[in-house]
């Protein structure tokens, strides 16, 4: 009798974990897509990423979330995001800087120095290591930095919270500063990003596969940090500057999928212990974020003096994050969108390329000091 019944009892035992696993993924996908649609309807910037992060973190804390995003999917998302950034490095955009590229690059370097200093201060907190502090306080490229945090050995939970806190502060404060601080007329029709013809998805996908696979292979071969990010970024930017991919653009739905995956990757790492740690960090990180924002505004004044652009254009060019929102506000105020876009994209690329190298060097220096 037992020999006959035991197989029947073992079936639900084997299928129950699979069913729970499937239900968790179903809940994660359904709620994330619902949050993305809701965010898009109210005009939320990077709605897919924010909704995925919040949903994944909520499910993870309550014990209803999947364990993690499969590593190949995480690398794919990083590659898509990096390729999108690389394809923004247009020759016309760089040429738009004209003779002003020296002060713009100098201001971007100064922003990087401010970020490194703020990261070093954040790393003084007992719950933050050197790599995490450096990545969390970098002023630009939030999604890319969150994507590469785990690969560099940092805590992507802390990086995500601090980075998105910075973006939220920028996006919330910028319209008020532009309207009430600069008395700018923002009644014009706004845009949500750069314009471009792009290409059909079936034309873009082979190029993206080349950027991601080839970029990761080359970056791994030369031992670049965060090869899943820096490799595709370098290859796609090289193709764009060489004039070989002028008609290639990342399909919007693929970009949304990548943002959702990055949000899941960070959100599913949350647990009650990490929330307690981040709660202790947040006041300190918020203060440092405000100080970096104020320092970037001061750099904007300096940029205006060096280049002759208006204070409003210099402020928009040096705003530490929220690229889509910056371009939208720039267009709505009839500012020099070309100059603002060139300065912002250049800063973004400099941050993504140099930050992982600086983070590794800072972590090595800190570990040597501790041993000494």
mmCIF file of C-alpha atoms in Angstrom:
data_model
loop_
_atom_site.group_PDB
_atom_site.id
_atom_site.type_symbol
_atom_site.label_atom_id
_atom_site.label_comp_id
_atom_site.label_asym_id
_atom_site.label_seq_id
_atom_site.Cartn_x
_atom_site.Cartn_y
_atom_site.Cartn_z
ATOM 1 C CA UNK A 1 0.000 0.000 0.000
ATOM 2 C CA UNK A 2 2.743 2.432 0.906
ATOM 3 C CA UNK A 3 4.623 1.645 -2.290
ATOM 4 C CA UNK A 4 1.558 2.620 -4.315
ATOM 5 C CA UNK A 5 0.725 5.815 -2.449
ATOM 6 C CA UNK A 6 4.186 7.301 -2.007
ATOM 7 C CA UNK A 7 4.600 8.406 -5.640
ATOM 8 C CA UNK A 8 1.232 10.192 -5.458
ATOM 9 C CA UNK A 9 2.252 12.047 -2.291
ATOM 10 C CA UNK A 10 5.623 13.023 -3.802
ATOM 11 C CA UNK A 11 4.080 14.837 -6.777
ATOM 12 C CA UNK A 12 2.782 17.863 -4.849
ATOM 13 C CA UNK A 13 5.978 17.869 -2.810
ATOM 14 C CA UNK A 14 8.007 18.349 -5.968
ATOM 15 C CA UNK A 15 5.605 20.730 -7.697
ATOM 16 C CA UNK A 16 4.838 22.990 -4.710
ATOM 17 C CA UNK A 17 8.218 24.822 -4.755
ATOM 18 C CA UNK A 18 7.967 25.247 -8.522
ATOM 19 C CA UNK A 19 4.441 26.600 -8.177
ATOM 20 C CA UNK A 20 5.508 29.052 -5.472
ATOM 21 C CA UNK A 21 8.477 30.124 -7.584
ATOM 22 C CA UNK A 22 6.228 30.706 -10.579
ATOM 23 C CA UNK A 23 3.689 32.650 -8.529
ATOM 24 C CA UNK A 24 6.430 34.895 -7.136
ATOM 25 C CA UNK A 25 7.693 35.742 -10.605
ATOM 26 C CA UNK A 26 4.126 36.270 -11.818
ATOM 27 C CA UNK A 27 3.458 38.697 -8.968
ATOM 28 C CA UNK A 28 6.737 40.517 -9.567
ATOM 29 C CA UNK A 29 6.144 40.911 -13.303
ATOM 30 C CA UNK A 30 2.458 41.853 -13.011
ATOM 31 C CA UNK A 31 2.933 44.445 -10.271
ATOM 32 C CA UNK A 32 6.028 45.929 -11.936
ATOM 33 C CA UNK A 33 4.289 46.326 -15.288
ATOM 34 C CA UNK A 34 1.262 47.830 -13.545
ATOM 35 C CA UNK A 35 3.490 50.301 -11.719
ATOM 36 C CA UNK A 36 5.283 51.153 -14.954
ATOM 37 C CA UNK A 37 1.995 51.889 -16.744
ATOM 38 C CA UNK A 38 0.793 54.016 -13.826
ATOM 39 C CA UNK A 39 4.088 55.899 -13.673
ATOM 40 C CA UNK A 40 4.046 56.575 -17.407
ATOM 41 C CA UNK A 41 0.493 57.901 -17.160
ATOM 42 C CA UNK A 42 1.564 60.558 -14.630
ATOM 43 C CA UNK A 43 4.811 61.400 -16.441
ATOM 44 C CA UNK A 44 7.221 59.788 -13.974
ATOM 45 C CA UNK A 45 10.835 59.725 -15.164
ATOM 46 C CA UNK A 46 12.220 56.183 -15.617
ATOM 47 C CA UNK A 47 8.883 54.792 -14.468
ATOM 48 C CA UNK A 48 9.850 51.196 -15.236
ATOM 49 C CA UNK A 49 12.954 51.321 -13.074
ATOM 50 C CA UNK A 50 11.308 53.000 -10.091
ATOM 51 C CA UNK A 51 8.237 50.761 -10.118
ATOM 52 C CA UNK A 52 10.375 47.614 -10.494
ATOM 53 C CA UNK A 53 12.641 48.672 -7.633
ATOM 54 C CA UNK A 54 9.756 49.456 -5.291
ATOM 55 C CA UNK A 55 7.788 46.305 -6.164
ATOM 56 C CA UNK A 56 10.838 44.026 -5.952
ATOM 57 C CA UNK A 57 11.976 45.517 -2.649
ATOM 58 C CA UNK A 58 8.467 45.225 -1.172
ATOM 59 C CA UNK A 59 8.115 41.595 -2.226
ATOM 60 C CA UNK A 60 11.629 40.779 -1.013
ATOM 61 C CA UNK A 61 11.035 42.304 2.416
ATOM 62 C CA UNK A 62 7.716 40.468 2.819
ATOM 63 C CA UNK A 63 9.247 37.176 1.645
ATOM 64 C CA UNK A 64 7.128 36.981 -1.513
ATOM 65 C CA UNK A 65 9.825 37.839 -4.034
ATOM 66 C CA UNK A 66 12.086 35.577 -6.113
ATOM 67 C CA UNK A 67 15.584 35.057 -4.780
ATOM 68 C CA UNK A 68 17.401 37.029 -7.484
ATOM 69 C CA UNK A 69 17.551 37.971 -11.154
ATOM 70 C CA UNK A 70 19.468 35.369 -13.210
ATOM 71 C CA UNK A 71 22.992 36.636 -13.828
ATOM 72 C CA UNK A 72 22.798 36.463 -17.672
ATOM 73 C CA UNK A 73 19.682 38.649 -17.633
ATOM 74 C CA UNK A 74 21.410 41.135 -15.351
ATOM 75 C CA UNK A 75 24.381 41.380 -17.706
ATOM 76 C CA UNK A 76 22.042 41.769 -20.678
ATOM 77 C CA UNK A 77 20.283 44.681 -18.975
ATOM 78 C CA UNK A 78 23.614 46.346 -18.193
ATOM 79 C CA UNK A 79 24.690 45.936 -21.806
ATOM 80 C CA UNK A 80 21.479 47.450 -23.170
ATOM 81 C CA UNK A 81 21.774 50.485 -20.884
ATOM 82 C CA UNK A 82 25.456 50.965 -21.706
ATOM 83 C CA UNK A 83 24.770 50.695 -25.443
ATOM 84 C CA UNK A 84 22.039 53.339 -25.165
ATOM 85 C CA UNK A 85 24.478 55.718 -23.455
ATOM 86 C CA UNK A 86 27.173 55.017 -26.058
ATOM 87 C CA UNK A 87 24.761 55.751 -28.903
ATOM 88 C CA UNK A 88 24.119 59.189 -27.368
ATOM 89 C CA UNK A 89 27.717 60.205 -28.084
ATOM 90 C CA UNK A 90 26.897 61.778 -31.464
ATOM 91 C CA UNK A 91 29.525 63.637 -33.426
ATOM 92 C CA UNK A 92 27.112 66.572 -33.803
ATOM 93 C CA UNK A 93 26.570 66.663 -30.040
ATOM 94 C CA UNK A 94 30.295 66.718 -29.334
ATOM 95 C CA UNK A 95 30.815 69.305 -32.092
ATOM 96 C CA UNK A 96 28.133 71.445 -30.436
ATOM 97 C CA UNK A 97 30.594 72.193 -27.684
ATOM 98 C CA UNK A 98 32.799 74.046 -30.161
ATOM 99 C CA UNK A 99 35.564 75.945 -28.443
ATOM 100 C CA UNK A 100 33.862 75.456 -25.076
ATOM 101 C CA UNK A 101 34.872 71.812 -24.686
ATOM 102 C CA UNK A 102 37.864 72.621 -22.445
ATOM 103 C CA UNK A 103 35.853 74.351 -19.686
ATOM 104 C CA UNK A 104 33.040 71.801 -20.034
ATOM 105 C CA UNK A 105 35.446 68.878 -19.582
ATOM 106 C CA UNK A 106 37.124 70.719 -16.700
ATOM 107 C CA UNK A 107 33.773 71.235 -14.965
ATOM 108 C CA UNK A 108 32.900 67.552 -15.517
ATOM 109 C CA UNK A 109 36.239 66.588 -13.965
ATOM 110 C CA UNK A 110 35.539 68.900 -11.032
ATOM 111 C CA UNK A 111 32.125 67.232 -10.595
ATOM 112 C CA UNK A 112 33.875 63.861 -10.540
ATOM 113 C CA UNK A 113 36.286 65.147 -7.888
ATOM 114 C CA UNK A 114 33.345 66.352 -5.782
ATOM 115 C CA UNK A 115 31.703 62.951 -6.141
ATOM 116 C CA UNK A 116 34.863 61.135 -5.084
ATOM 117 C CA UNK A 117 35.234 63.398 -2.054
ATOM 118 C CA UNK A 118 31.594 62.873 -1.085
ATOM 119 C CA UNK A 119 32.017 59.120 -1.594
ATOM 120 C CA UNK A 120 35.040 59.122 0.701
ATOM 121 C CA UNK A 121 33.007 60.937 3.363
ATOM 122 C CA UNK A 122 30.124 58.490 2.987
ATOM 123 C CA UNK A 123 32.576 55.588 3.286
ATOM 124 C CA UNK A 124 33.481 56.865 6.748
ATOM 125 C CA UNK A 125 30.094 55.552 7.880
ATOM 126 C CA UNK A 126 30.471 52.150 9.498
ATOM 127 C CA UNK A 127 27.809 50.586 7.235
ATOM 128 C CA UNK A 128 29.403 51.694 3.940
ATOM 129 C CA UNK A 129 32.517 50.309 2.264
ATOM 130 C CA UNK A 130 34.780 52.280 -0.050
ATOM 131 C CA UNK A 131 33.393 50.962 -3.364
ATOM 132 C CA UNK A 132 29.791 51.490 -2.271
ATOM 133 C CA UNK A 133 30.494 55.035 -1.080
ATOM 134 C CA UNK A 134 32.207 55.976 -4.338
ATOM 135 C CA UNK A 135 29.419 54.600 -6.536
ATOM 136 C CA UNK A 136 26.595 55.927 -4.366
ATOM 137 C CA UNK A 137 27.774 59.538 -4.454
ATOM 138 C CA UNK A 138 28.762 59.744 -8.135
ATOM 139 C CA UNK A 139 26.735 62.579 -9.690
ATOM 140 C CA UNK A 140 25.373 60.957 -12.829
ATOM 141 C CA UNK A 141 24.491 57.675 -14.489
ATOM 142 C CA UNK A 142 22.351 56.278 -11.669
ATOM 143 C CA UNK A 143 21.077 53.215 -13.527
ATOM 144 C CA UNK A 144 24.505 52.326 -14.886
ATOM 145 C CA UNK A 145 26.138 52.715 -11.479
ATOM 146 C CA UNK A 146 23.511 50.556 -9.792
ATOM 147 C CA UNK A 147 24.016 47.959 -12.525
ATOM 148 C CA UNK A 148 27.782 47.782 -12.004
ATOM 149 C CA UNK A 149 27.746 48.040 -8.187
ATOM 150 C CA UNK A 150 27.476 44.324 -7.467
ATOM 151 C CA UNK A 151 30.012 43.462 -10.172
ATOM 152 C CA UNK A 152 32.553 45.759 -8.505
ATOM 153 C CA UNK A 153 31.903 44.246 -5.082
ATOM 154 C CA UNK A 154 29.751 47.090 -3.736
ATOM 155 C CA UNK A 155 26.335 46.996 -2.089
ATOM 156 C CA UNK A 156 23.857 47.764 -4.866
ATOM 157 C CA UNK A 157 21.083 48.262 -2.287
ATOM 158 C CA UNK A 158 22.841 51.277 -0.764
ATOM 159 C CA UNK A 159 23.941 52.546 -4.190
ATOM 160 C CA UNK A 160 20.370 52.298 -5.508
ATOM 161 C CA UNK A 161 18.777 54.145 -2.590
ATOM 162 C CA UNK A 162 21.339 56.972 -2.517
ATOM 163 C CA UNK A 163 21.453 57.347 -6.317
ATOM 164 C CA UNK A 164 17.670 57.460 -6.661
ATOM 165 C CA UNK A 165 17.481 59.873 -3.753
ATOM 166 C CA UNK A 166 19.798 62.178 -5.730
ATOM 167 C CA UNK A 167 17.747 61.831 -8.927
ATOM 168 C CA UNK A 168 14.512 62.446 -7.026
ATOM 169 C CA UNK A 169 15.899 65.588 -5.391
ATOM 170 C CA UNK A 170 17.102 66.893 -8.770
ATOM 171 C CA UNK A 171 13.875 66.144 -10.629
ATOM 172 C CA UNK A 172 11.706 67.634 -7.869
ATOM 173 C CA UNK A 173 13.775 70.764 -7.264
ATOM 174 C CA UNK A 174 14.781 71.645 -10.842
ATOM 175 C CA UNK A 175 11.403 72.920 -12.128
ATOM 176 C CA UNK A 176 10.954 75.088 -9.029
ATOM 177 C CA UNK A 177 14.482 76.504 -9.294
ATOM 178 C CA UNK A 178 14.058 77.247 -13.004
ATOM 179 C CA UNK A 179 10.618 78.805 -12.540
ATOM 180 C CA UNK A 180 11.104 80.782 -9.330
ATOM 181 C CA UNK A 181 14.889 81.177 -9.216
ATOM 182 C CA UNK A 182 15.533 82.099 -12.848
ATOM 183 C CA UNK A 183 12.008 83.427 -13.557
ATOM 184 C CA UNK A 184 12.027 81.354 -16.748
ATOM 185 C CA UNK A 185 8.907 80.825 -18.822
ATOM 186 C CA UNK A 186 8.259 77.087 -18.860
ATOM 187 C CA UNK A 187 4.954 77.266 -20.681
ATOM 188 C CA UNK A 188 6.381 75.961 -23.936
ATOM 189 C CA UNK A 189 5.754 72.405 -25.029
ATOM 190 C CA UNK A 190 8.266 70.058 -23.452
ATOM 191 C CA UNK A 191 10.020 67.021 -24.754
ATOM 192 C CA UNK A 192 10.989 63.900 -22.917
ATOM 193 C CA UNK A 193 14.246 63.098 -24.557
ATOM 194 C CA UNK A 194 16.416 63.571 -27.593
ATOM 195 C CA UNK A 195 14.841 63.263 -31.007
ATOM 196 C CA UNK A 196 16.009 60.830 -33.571
ATOM 197 C CA UNK A 197 14.823 58.660 -36.415
ATOM 198 C CA UNK A 198 16.230 55.409 -35.092
ATOM 199 C CA UNK A 199 15.698 52.140 -36.899
ATOM 200 C CA UNK A 200 13.373 49.176 -36.970
ATOM 201 C CA UNK A 201 13.871 46.750 -34.100
ATOM 202 C CA UNK A 202 15.014 43.952 -36.393
ATOM 203 C CA UNK A 203 17.791 46.225 -37.694
ATOM 204 C CA UNK A 204 18.804 47.446 -34.224
ATOM 205 C CA UNK A 205 18.926 44.053 -32.499
ATOM 206 C CA UNK A 206 21.946 42.665 -34.454
ATOM 207 C CA UNK A 207 23.881 45.854 -33.695
ATOM 208 C CA UNK A 208 22.964 45.664 -30.015
ATOM 209 C CA UNK A 209 24.024 42.017 -29.914
ATOM 210 C CA UNK A 210 27.368 43.042 -31.413
ATOM 211 C CA UNK A 211 27.778 45.893 -28.915
ATOM 212 C CA UNK A 212 26.953 43.707 -25.907
ATOM 213 C CA UNK A 213 28.664 40.427 -26.820
ATOM 214 C CA UNK A 214 31.680 42.049 -28.485
ATOM 215 C CA UNK A 215 31.993 44.714 -25.827
ATOM 216 C CA UNK A 216 31.904 42.265 -22.927
ATOM 217 C CA UNK A 217 34.414 40.008 -24.677
ATOM 218 C CA UNK A 218 36.868 42.857 -25.346
ATOM 219 C CA UNK A 219 36.439 44.376 -21.869
ATOM 220 C CA UNK A 220 36.993 40.978 -20.251
ATOM 221 C CA UNK A 221 40.065 40.405 -22.401
ATOM 222 C CA UNK A 222 41.687 43.697 -21.387
ATOM 223 C CA UNK A 223 40.418 43.278 -17.786
ATOM 224 C CA UNK A 224 38.307 46.420 -17.599
ATOM 225 C CA UNK A 225 36.257 46.789 -14.429
ATOM 226 C CA UNK A 226 32.520 46.168 -14.901
ATOM 227 C CA UNK A 227 32.956 44.677 -18.411
ATOM 228 C CA UNK A 228 29.195 44.244 -18.885
ATOM 229 C CA UNK A 229 28.845 48.037 -18.705
ATOM 230 C CA UNK A 230 32.088 49.551 -19.951
ATOM 231 C CA UNK A 231 32.555 47.116 -22.845
ATOM 232 C CA UNK A 232 29.236 47.782 -24.629
ATOM 233 C CA UNK A 233 29.580 51.477 -23.807
ATOM 234 C CA UNK A 234 32.970 51.716 -25.524
ATOM 235 C CA UNK A 235 31.977 49.664 -28.581
ATOM 236 C CA UNK A 236 28.657 51.455 -29.166
ATOM 237 C CA UNK A 237 30.262 54.884 -28.712
ATOM 238 C CA UNK A 238 33.023 53.921 -31.167
ATOM 239 C CA UNK A 239 30.464 52.840 -33.745
ATOM 240 C CA UNK A 240 28.475 56.036 -33.262
ATOM 241 C CA UNK A 241 31.498 58.334 -33.525
ATOM 242 C CA UNK A 242 32.714 56.380 -36.560
ATOM 243 C CA UNK A 243 29.443 57.052 -38.336
ATOM 244 C CA UNK A 244 28.587 53.356 -38.685
ATOM 245 C CA UNK A 245 25.457 53.303 -36.555
ATOM 246 C CA UNK A 246 23.736 56.632 -37.189
ATOM 247 C CA UNK A 247 20.373 54.939 -37.739
ATOM 248 C CA UNK A 248 20.583 52.551 -34.766
ATOM 249 C CA UNK A 249 18.570 53.197 -31.620
ATOM 250 C CA UNK A 250 17.659 50.990 -28.688
ATOM 251 C CA UNK A 251 13.982 49.947 -29.090
ATOM 252 C CA UNK A 252 11.885 51.658 -26.388
ATOM 253 C CA UNK A 253 10.394 48.409 -25.086
ATOM 254 C CA UNK A 254 13.861 46.841 -24.832
ATOM 255 C CA UNK A 255 15.067 49.862 -22.871
ATOM 256 C CA UNK A 256 12.054 49.599 -20.573
ATOM 257 C CA UNK A 257 12.769 45.900 -20.055
ATOM 258 C CA UNK A 258 16.394 46.673 -19.180
ATOM 259 C CA UNK A 259 15.335 49.324 -16.664
ATOM 260 C CA UNK A 260 12.879 46.896 -15.066
ATOM 261 C CA UNK A 261 15.569 44.203 -14.801
ATOM 262 C CA UNK A 262 17.971 46.656 -13.161
ATOM 263 C CA UNK A 263 15.227 47.638 -10.712
ATOM 264 C CA UNK A 264 14.565 43.989 -9.900
ATOM 265 C CA UNK A 265 18.280 43.288 -9.497
ATOM 266 C CA UNK A 266 18.622 45.939 -6.830
ATOM 267 C CA UNK A 267 15.186 45.534 -5.239
ATOM 268 C CA UNK A 268 15.363 41.775 -4.715
ATOM 269 C CA UNK A 269 18.559 42.251 -2.702
ATOM 270 C CA UNK A 270 16.672 44.079 0.068
ATOM 271 C CA UNK A 271 15.933 42.429 3.409
ATOM 272 C CA UNK A 272 15.072 43.719 6.875
ATOM 273 C CA UNK A 273 18.721 43.913 7.942
ATOM 274 C CA UNK A 274 19.688 45.958 4.896
ATOM 275 C CA UNK A 275 16.760 48.323 5.458
ATOM 276 C CA UNK A 276 17.922 48.931 9.001
ATOM 277 C CA UNK A 277 21.424 49.672 7.691
ATOM 278 C CA UNK A 278 20.149 52.015 4.990
ATOM 279 C CA UNK A 279 17.923 53.807 7.495
ATOM 280 C CA UNK A 280 21.024 54.697 9.468
ATOM 281 C CA UNK A 281 22.805 55.844 6.298
ATOM 282 C CA UNK A 282 20.033 57.925 4.734
ATOM 283 C CA UNK A 283 20.305 61.160 6.803
ATOM 284 C CA UNK A 284 24.066 61.265 6.237
ATOM 285 C CA UNK A 285 23.699 60.453 2.528
ATOM 286 C CA UNK A 286 20.922 63.027 2.072
ATOM 287 C CA UNK A 287 23.094 65.764 3.568
ATOM 288 C CA UNK A 288 26.025 64.842 1.320
ATOM 289 C CA UNK A 289 23.702 64.749 -1.708
ATOM 290 C CA UNK A 290 22.446 68.258 -0.973
ATOM 291 C CA UNK A 291 26.022 69.500 -0.571
ATOM 292 C CA UNK A 292 27.053 67.965 -3.912
ATOM 293 C CA UNK A 293 24.025 69.562 -5.593
ATOM 294 C CA UNK A 294 24.902 72.967 -4.151
ATOM 295 C CA UNK A 295 28.537 72.562 -5.237
ATOM 296 C CA UNK A 296 27.406 71.629 -8.782
ATOM 297 C CA UNK A 297 25.297 74.810 -8.863
ATOM 298 C CA UNK A 298 28.440 76.741 -7.955
ATOM 299 C CA UNK A 299 30.276 75.008 -10.807
ATOM 300 C CA UNK A 300 27.440 76.165 -13.067
ATOM 301 C CA UNK A 301 28.172 79.770 -12.149
ATOM 302 C CA UNK A 302 31.834 79.177 -12.986
ATOM 303 C CA UNK A 303 30.899 77.519 -16.291
ATOM 304 C CA UNK A 304 28.738 80.509 -17.222
ATOM 305 C CA UNK A 305 31.677 82.828 -16.527
ATOM 306 C CA UNK A 306 34.110 80.713 -18.583
ATOM 307 C CA UNK A 307 31.892 80.096 -21.614
ATOM 308 C CA UNK A 308 29.542 83.079 -21.744
ATOM 309 C CA UNK A 309 26.374 80.980 -21.673
ATOM 310 C CA UNK A 310 23.501 82.111 -19.493
ATOM 311 C CA UNK A 311 23.301 81.135 -15.847
ATOM 312 C CA UNK A 312 20.187 79.076 -16.621
ATOM 313 C CA UNK A 313 21.957 77.092 -19.362
ATOM 314 C CA UNK A 314 25.001 76.578 -17.159
ATOM 315 C CA UNK A 315 22.781 75.390 -14.297
ATOM 316 C CA UNK A 316 21.032 72.898 -16.564
ATOM 317 C CA UNK A 317 24.375 71.734 -17.997
ATOM 318 C CA UNK A 318 25.814 71.014 -14.541
ATOM 319 C CA UNK A 319 22.718 69.605 -12.834
ATOM 320 C CA UNK A 320 23.870 66.299 -11.279
ATOM 321 C CA UNK A 321 21.452 63.841 -12.862
ATOM 322 C CA UNK A 322 17.998 63.419 -14.381
ATOM 323 C CA UNK A 323 19.112 63.696 -18.028
ATOM 324 C CA UNK A 324 15.634 63.287 -19.553
ATOM 325 C CA UNK A 325 14.144 65.860 -17.176
ATOM 326 C CA UNK A 326 17.042 68.263 -17.818
ATOM 327 C CA UNK A 327 16.523 68.090 -21.577
ATOM 328 C CA UNK A 328 12.780 68.556 -21.173
ATOM 329 C CA UNK A 329 13.210 71.667 -19.004
ATOM 330 C CA UNK A 330 15.911 72.985 -21.342
ATOM 331 C CA UNK A 331 13.602 72.701 -24.341
ATOM 332 C CA UNK A 332 10.676 74.239 -22.504
ATOM 333 C CA UNK A 333 12.705 77.350 -21.592
ATOM 334 C CA UNK A 334 14.102 77.865 -25.121
ATOM 335 C CA UNK A 335 17.623 77.293 -23.807
ATOM 336 C CA UNK A 336 20.548 76.031 -25.885
ATOM 337 C CA UNK A 337 19.557 72.368 -25.839
ATOM 338 C CA UNK A 338 22.594 71.343 -27.899
ATOM 339 C CA UNK A 339 25.015 72.794 -25.363
ATOM 340 C CA UNK A 340 23.103 71.377 -22.396
ATOM 341 C CA UNK A 341 22.842 67.916 -23.989
ATOM 342 C CA UNK A 342 26.524 67.889 -24.971
ATOM 343 C CA UNK A 343 27.662 68.860 -21.472
ATOM 344 C CA UNK A 344 25.319 66.380 -19.762
ATOM 345 C CA UNK A 345 26.185 63.440 -22.035
ATOM 346 C CA UNK A 346 29.902 64.161 -21.725
ATOM 347 C CA UNK A 347 29.612 64.260 -17.930
ATOM 348 C CA UNK A 348 27.600 61.051 -17.938
ATOM 349 C CA UNK A 349 30.151 59.184 -20.055
ATOM 350 C CA UNK A 350 33.072 60.482 -17.968
ATOM 351 C CA UNK A 351 31.312 59.350 -14.785
ATOM 352 C CA UNK A 352 30.511 55.862 -16.075
ATOM 353 C CA UNK A 353 34.003 55.298 -17.483
ATOM 354 C CA UNK A 354 36.078 56.668 -14.621
ATOM 355 C CA UNK A 355 33.963 55.879 -11.555
ATOM 356 C CA UNK A 356 34.551 52.083 -11.482
ATOM 357 C CA UNK A 357 38.291 52.626 -11.894
ATOM 358 C CA UNK A 358 38.323 55.271 -9.164
ATOM 359 C CA UNK A 359 36.181 53.078 -6.896
ATOM 360 C CA UNK A 360 38.553 50.137 -7.229
ATOM 361 C CA UNK A 361 41.599 52.338 -6.631
ATOM 362 C CA UNK A 362 39.967 53.981 -3.606
ATOM 363 C CA UNK A 363 38.999 50.578 -2.168
ATOM 364 C CA UNK A 364 42.570 49.297 -2.636
ATOM 365 C CA UNK A 365 44.002 52.401 -0.948
ATOM 366 C CA UNK A 366 41.534 52.117 1.942
ATOM 367 C CA UNK A 367 42.312 48.440 2.510
ATOM 368 C CA UNK A 368 46.046 49.171 2.551
ATOM 369 C CA UNK A 369 45.522 51.945 5.105
ATOM 370 C CA UNK A 370 43.492 49.604 7.333
ATOM 371 C CA UNK A 371 46.189 46.946 7.185
ATOM 372 C CA UNK A 372 48.851 49.533 7.982
#
